[in-house]
Amino acid sequence: MNTYYLVRHGQTVWNTQGRTQGHGNSPLTELGKIQAINLAKYLKEYPIDLIYCSDLGRAVETAEIIGEELNLSINPTPALREMGFGEWEGMPIPKIKEKYPDLLHLWRNEPDKADMPGGETLHIVKEREDKLIEDLNEKYQDKHILLVSHSVTVRVMLLSFLESPLSNLYRIKQDNTALNIVEFREYGPVVIKMNDINHLESGAFLDINQIQSPLE
């Protein structure tokens, strides 16, 4: 049975600006790079065998920093991408609130029912993440696999592992470079650790909470 280490990418420029990322991209800030380095050193305590990451730049950049420290190559895949936010991508929350007030309210209160123009739904994200885990479990046995992904995607995966409704998206917090560990056992996945940021030293963590924005 495999063990998965789910990680969110380091802080990005758009994170600090409160802009929606989705499939759009923004590079890591200097703080984001420090977060990734600290996480990489922390992960040396674990027997990581493989690294898979979203093919979006911020996740690749985070994974490369970790891979260099662990002496492992990375495997980018679109399966680990953030939820696509379509027309919202690149927009700050005040702009979204101005143009899509009803849809933003729905996303805040019933995220499982929201469908952004040109974007994805939480259900689509869940389907592709479930398929990825199924494929990895078929391909590998007793491996420790690091998955570098994004805020919404990681939370959807955790909800799926817990068989919890997607409506509970906001009940899980995911800080930049947070570590989550899920161990598969005979009776199913067990969440061992969630949103662990013990590797982030003072000054290496900025919790502006992206103005409570889950659009990352």
mmCIF file of C-alpha atoms in Angstrom:
data_model
loop_
_atom_site.group_PDB
_atom_site.id
_atom_site.type_symbol
_atom_site.label_atom_id
_atom_site.label_comp_id
_atom_site.label_asym_id
_atom_site.label_seq_id
_atom_site.Cartn_x
_atom_site.Cartn_y
_atom_site.Cartn_z
ATOM 1 C CA MET A 1 0.000 0.000 0.000
ATOM 2 C CA ASN A 2 1.331 3.434 -0.928
ATOM 3 C CA THR A 3 1.788 6.491 1.253
ATOM 4 C CA TYR A 4 1.111 9.905 -0.275
ATOM 5 C CA TYR A 5 2.614 13.225 0.754
ATOM 6 C CA LEU A 6 0.373 16.016 -0.524
ATOM 7 C CA VAL A 7 1.965 19.442 -0.710
ATOM 8 C CA ARG A 8 0.779 22.844 -1.835
ATOM 9 C CA HIS A 9 3.225 25.020 -3.797
ATOM 10 C CA GLY A 10 5.133 27.897 -2.222
ATOM 11 C CA GLN A 11 3.822 31.437 -2.044
ATOM 12 C CA THR A 12 3.482 33.199 -5.415
ATOM 13 C CA VAL A 13 3.335 36.815 -6.516
ATOM 14 C CA TRP A 14 -0.364 36.453 -7.278
ATOM 15 C CA ASN A 15 -0.956 34.967 -3.809
ATOM 16 C CA THR A 16 0.353 38.201 -2.271
ATOM 17 C CA GLN A 17 -1.834 40.260 -4.616
ATOM 18 C CA GLY A 18 -4.977 38.275 -3.877
ATOM 19 C CA ARG A 19 -5.362 37.405 -7.554
ATOM 20 C CA THR A 20 -7.063 34.238 -8.750
ATOM 21 C CA GLN A 21 -4.635 31.727 -10.203
ATOM 22 C CA GLY A 22 -6.320 28.510 -11.289
ATOM 23 C CA HIS A 23 -4.630 27.389 -14.526
ATOM 24 C CA GLY A 24 -3.043 30.819 -14.810
ATOM 25 C CA ASN A 25 0.410 31.129 -13.384
ATOM 26 C CA SER A 26 2.590 33.319 -11.233
ATOM 27 C CA PRO A 27 6.183 32.666 -10.125
ATOM 28 C CA LEU A 28 7.205 31.957 -6.550
ATOM 29 C CA THR A 29 8.143 34.939 -4.427
ATOM 30 C CA GLU A 30 11.469 34.913 -2.572
ATOM 31 C CA LEU A 31 9.480 33.864 0.488
ATOM 32 C CA GLY A 32 7.887 31.090 -1.555
ATOM 33 C CA LYS A 33 11.322 29.781 -2.498
ATOM 34 C CA ILE A 34 12.397 29.839 1.160
ATOM 35 C CA GLN A 35 9.239 27.938 2.099
ATOM 36 C CA ALA A 36 10.018 25.289 -0.531
ATOM 37 C CA ILE A 37 13.628 24.962 0.674
ATOM 38 C CA ASN A 38 12.480 24.551 4.275
ATOM 39 C CA LEU A 39 9.927 21.960 3.218
ATOM 40 C CA ALA A 40 12.562 20.097 1.187
ATOM 41 C CA LYS A 41 14.815 19.814 4.234
ATOM 42 C CA TYR A 42 11.846 18.698 6.349
ATOM 43 C CA LEU A 43 10.962 16.004 3.820
ATOM 44 C CA LYS A 44 14.409 14.444 4.171
ATOM 45 C CA GLU A 45 13.002 12.845 7.328
ATOM 46 C CA TYR A 46 10.637 10.811 5.143
ATOM 47 C CA PRO A 47 11.478 7.977 2.709
ATOM 48 C CA ILE A 48 10.190 9.708 -0.433
ATOM 49 C CA ASP A 49 10.570 7.480 -3.515
ATOM 50 C CA LEU A 50 8.877 9.521 -6.238
ATOM 51 C CA ILE A 51 7.806 13.094 -6.950
ATOM 52 C CA TYR A 52 4.784 13.960 -9.085
ATOM 53 C CA CYS A 53 3.705 17.552 -9.519
ATOM 54 C CA SER A 54 1.224 19.752 -11.337
ATOM 55 C CA ASP A 55 2.607 20.933 -14.669
ATOM 56 C CA LEU A 56 1.837 24.562 -13.764
ATOM 57 C CA GLY A 57 4.946 26.674 -13.194
ATOM 58 C CA ARG A 58 4.529 27.421 -9.498
ATOM 59 C CA ALA A 59 4.159 23.725 -8.647
ATOM 60 C CA VAL A 60 7.024 22.703 -10.939
ATOM 61 C CA GLU A 61 9.256 25.333 -9.341
ATOM 62 C CA THR A 62 8.376 24.071 -5.861
ATOM 63 C CA ALA A 63 8.873 20.429 -6.890
ATOM 64 C CA GLU A 64 12.258 21.171 -8.487
ATOM 65 C CA ILE A 65 13.532 22.731 -5.269
ATOM 66 C CA ILE A 66 12.399 19.673 -3.332
ATOM 67 C CA GLY A 67 13.717 17.244 -5.938
ATOM 68 C CA GLU A 68 17.151 18.829 -5.871
ATOM 69 C CA GLU A 69 17.336 18.438 -2.096
ATOM 70 C CA LEU A 70 16.081 14.830 -2.181
ATOM 71 C CA ASN A 71 18.060 13.930 -5.314
ATOM 72 C CA LEU A 72 14.897 12.869 -7.137
ATOM 73 C CA SER A 73 13.590 13.777 -10.584
ATOM 74 C CA ILE A 74 10.100 15.244 -10.921
ATOM 75 C CA ASN A 75 7.160 14.002 -12.978
ATOM 76 C CA PRO A 76 4.896 16.903 -14.046
ATOM 77 C CA THR A 77 1.293 16.012 -14.888
ATOM 78 C CA PRO A 78 -1.806 18.054 -15.752
ATOM 79 C CA ALA A 79 -3.761 15.717 -13.460
ATOM 80 C CA LEU A 80 -2.449 17.652 -10.450
ATOM 81 C CA ARG A 81 -3.347 21.087 -11.781
ATOM 82 C CA GLU A 82 -5.319 23.568 -9.742
ATOM 83 C CA MET A 83 -9.018 23.845 -10.429
ATOM 84 C CA GLY A 84 -9.547 25.930 -13.559
ATOM 85 C CA PHE A 85 -11.307 29.202 -12.739
ATOM 86 C CA GLY A 86 -11.901 30.276 -16.338
ATOM 87 C CA GLU A 87 -12.796 33.953 -16.661
ATOM 88 C CA TRP A 88 -11.875 34.576 -13.032
ATOM 89 C CA GLU A 89 -8.190 33.807 -13.547
ATOM 90 C CA GLY A 90 -5.933 36.799 -13.009
ATOM 91 C CA MET A 91 -8.733 38.750 -11.294
ATOM 92 C CA PRO A 92 -8.485 40.067 -7.726
ATOM 93 C CA ILE A 93 -11.408 39.230 -5.462
ATOM 94 C CA PRO A 94 -12.886 42.782 -5.467
ATOM 95 C CA LYS A 95 -13.118 42.623 -9.275
ATOM 96 C CA ILE A 96 -14.796 39.206 -9.143
ATOM 97 C CA LYS A 97 -17.206 40.515 -6.522
ATOM 98 C CA GLU A 98 -18.071 43.421 -8.817
ATOM 99 C CA LYS A 99 -18.589 41.341 -11.984
ATOM 100 C CA TYR A 100 -19.895 38.046 -10.549
ATOM 101 C CA PRO A 101 -21.477 38.816 -7.141
ATOM 102 C CA ASP A 102 -24.006 35.961 -7.172
ATOM 103 C CA LEU A 103 -21.535 33.364 -8.414
ATOM 104 C CA LEU A 104 -18.909 34.448 -5.876
ATOM 105 C CA HIS A 105 -21.513 34.151 -3.110
ATOM 106 C CA LEU A 106 -22.346 30.648 -4.328
ATOM 107 C CA TRP A 107 -18.643 29.710 -4.419
ATOM 108 C CA ARG A 108 -18.206 30.972 -0.869
ATOM 109 C CA ASN A 109 -21.247 29.214 0.534
ATOM 110 C CA GLU A 110 -21.930 26.190 -1.677
ATOM 111 C CA PRO A 111 -18.657 25.620 -3.560
ATOM 112 C CA ASP A 112 -19.766 22.240 -4.867
ATOM 113 C CA LYS A 113 -22.523 23.944 -6.875
ATOM 114 C CA ALA A 114 -20.398 26.693 -8.440
ATOM 115 C CA ASP A 115 -19.512 26.587 -12.138
ATOM 116 C CA MET A 116 -17.250 29.429 -13.265
ATOM 117 C CA PRO A 117 -17.510 30.562 -16.919
ATOM 118 C CA GLY A 118 -14.834 28.711 -18.883
ATOM 119 C CA GLY A 119 -13.586 26.919 -15.780
ATOM 120 C CA GLU A 120 -13.937 23.614 -13.957
ATOM 121 C CA THR A 121 -16.151 22.448 -11.116
ATOM 122 C CA LEU A 122 -15.043 20.745 -7.920
ATOM 123 C CA HIS A 123 -16.596 17.555 -9.268
ATOM 124 C CA ILE A 124 -14.309 17.627 -12.314
ATOM 125 C CA VAL A 125 -11.288 18.124 -10.061
ATOM 126 C CA LYS A 126 -12.366 15.221 -7.861
ATOM 127 C CA GLU A 127 -12.769 12.913 -10.862
ATOM 128 C CA ARG A 128 -9.283 13.606 -12.175
ATOM 129 C CA GLU A 129 -7.646 13.317 -8.746
ATOM 130 C CA ASP A 130 -9.450 10.056 -7.972
ATOM 131 C CA LYS A 131 -8.294 8.702 -11.331
ATOM 132 C CA LEU A 132 -4.701 9.759 -10.653
ATOM 133 C CA ILE A 133 -4.613 8.009 -7.279
ATOM 134 C CA GLU A 134 -6.205 4.917 -8.795
ATOM 135 C CA ASP A 135 -3.564 4.857 -11.542
ATOM 136 C CA LEU A 136 -0.693 5.378 -9.097
ATOM 137 C CA ASN A 137 -1.972 2.629 -6.818
ATOM 138 C CA GLU A 138 -2.103 0.268 -9.797
ATOM 139 C CA LYS A 139 1.378 1.255 -10.963
ATOM 140 C CA TYR A 140 3.210 1.240 -7.607
ATOM 141 C CA GLN A 141 3.222 -0.842 -4.453
ATOM 142 C CA ASP A 142 4.554 0.223 -1.044
ATOM 143 C CA LYS A 143 5.972 3.495 -2.367
ATOM 144 C CA HIS A 144 6.192 6.892 -0.696
ATOM 145 C CA ILE A 145 4.942 9.366 -3.286
ATOM 146 C CA LEU A 146 5.132 13.143 -3.037
ATOM 147 C CA LEU A 147 2.400 15.056 -4.890
ATOM 148 C CA VAL A 148 3.047 18.792 -5.320
ATOM 149 C CA SER A 149 -0.179 20.537 -6.201
ATOM 150 C CA HIS A 150 -2.460 23.444 -5.257
ATOM 151 C CA SER A 151 -4.800 24.656 -2.524
ATOM 152 C CA VAL A 152 -8.178 23.624 -3.931
ATOM 153 C CA THR A 153 -6.857 20.433 -5.523
ATOM 154 C CA VAL A 154 -5.205 19.220 -2.314
ATOM 155 C CA ARG A 155 -8.323 19.951 -0.289
ATOM 156 C CA VAL A 156 -10.492 18.088 -2.802
ATOM 157 C CA MET A 157 -8.167 15.086 -2.551
ATOM 158 C CA LEU A 158 -8.331 15.119 1.236
ATOM 159 C CA LEU A 159 -12.133 15.336 1.171
ATOM 160 C CA SER A 160 -12.215 12.419 -1.261
ATOM 161 C CA PHE A 161 -9.942 10.319 0.960
ATOM 162 C CA LEU A 162 -12.245 11.062 3.900
ATOM 163 C CA GLU A 163 -15.384 10.412 1.811
ATOM 164 C CA SER A 164 -16.540 13.878 2.843
ATOM 165 C CA PRO A 165 -18.815 16.037 0.633
ATOM 166 C CA LEU A 166 -17.166 18.652 -1.579
ATOM 167 C CA SER A 167 -19.385 21.215 0.154
ATOM 168 C CA ASN A 168 -16.892 20.945 3.044
ATOM 169 C CA LEU A 169 -14.078 22.551 1.006
ATOM 170 C CA TYR A 170 -13.695 25.462 3.416
ATOM 171 C CA ARG A 171 -13.419 23.166 6.436
ATOM 172 C CA ILE A 172 -9.850 22.312 5.390
ATOM 173 C CA LYS A 173 -7.043 24.875 5.450
ATOM 174 C CA GLN A 174 -3.999 24.608 3.200
ATOM 175 C CA ASP A 175 -1.141 27.052 3.708
ATOM 176 C CA ASN A 176 1.679 27.466 1.217
ATOM 177 C CA THR A 177 3.966 24.367 1.324
ATOM 178 C CA ALA A 178 1.697 22.694 3.891
ATOM 179 C CA LEU A 179 2.355 18.954 4.216
ATOM 180 C CA ASN A 180 -0.399 16.331 4.367
ATOM 181 C CA ILE A 181 0.268 12.607 4.693
ATOM 182 C CA VAL A 182 -2.191 9.908 3.640
ATOM 183 C CA GLU A 183 -1.436 6.245 4.158
ATOM 184 C CA PHE A 184 -3.335 3.616 2.208
ATOM 185 C CA ARG A 185 -4.215 0.534 4.217
ATOM 186 C CA GLU A 186 -6.244 -2.592 3.494
ATOM 187 C CA TYR A 187 -9.436 -0.836 4.583
ATOM 188 C CA GLY A 188 -8.703 2.409 2.709
ATOM 189 C CA PRO A 189 -6.839 5.721 3.036
ATOM 190 C CA VAL A 190 -5.965 7.119 6.451
ATOM 191 C CA VAL A 191 -5.066 10.793 6.900
ATOM 192 C CA ILE A 192 -1.988 10.861 9.142
ATOM 193 C CA LYS A 193 -1.121 14.542 8.963
ATOM 194 C CA MET A 194 -2.900 17.640 7.656
ATOM 195 C CA ASN A 195 -1.718 21.211 6.934
ATOM 196 C CA ASP A 196 1.588 20.681 8.731
ATOM 197 C CA ILE A 197 3.706 23.859 8.510
ATOM 198 C CA ASN A 198 6.186 23.071 11.279
ATOM 199 C CA HIS A 199 8.984 23.433 8.731
ATOM 200 C CA LEU A 200 8.198 27.117 8.249
ATOM 201 C CA GLU A 201 10.391 29.174 10.525
ATOM 202 C CA SER A 202 9.517 32.598 11.836
ATOM 203 C CA GLY A 203 9.724 34.994 8.914
ATOM 204 C CA ALA A 204 9.216 32.187 6.401
ATOM 205 C CA PHE A 205 5.447 32.201 6.704
ATOM 206 C CA LEU A 206 3.057 34.931 5.660
ATOM 207 C CA ASP A 207 -0.549 34.233 6.535
ATOM 208 C CA ILE A 208 -2.420 37.010 4.826
ATOM 209 C CA ASN A 209 -4.854 34.191 4.072
ATOM 210 C CA GLN A 210 -5.121 35.509 0.511
ATOM 211 C CA ILE A 211 -8.030 37.649 1.755
ATOM 212 C CA GLN A 212 -9.679 34.354 2.567
ATOM 213 C CA SER A 213 -9.421 33.478 -1.101
ATOM 214 C CA PRO A 214 -9.552 29.812 -2.117
ATOM 215 C CA LEU A 215 -8.888 30.737 -5.745
ATOM 216 C CA GLU A 216 -5.320 29.500 -5.795
#
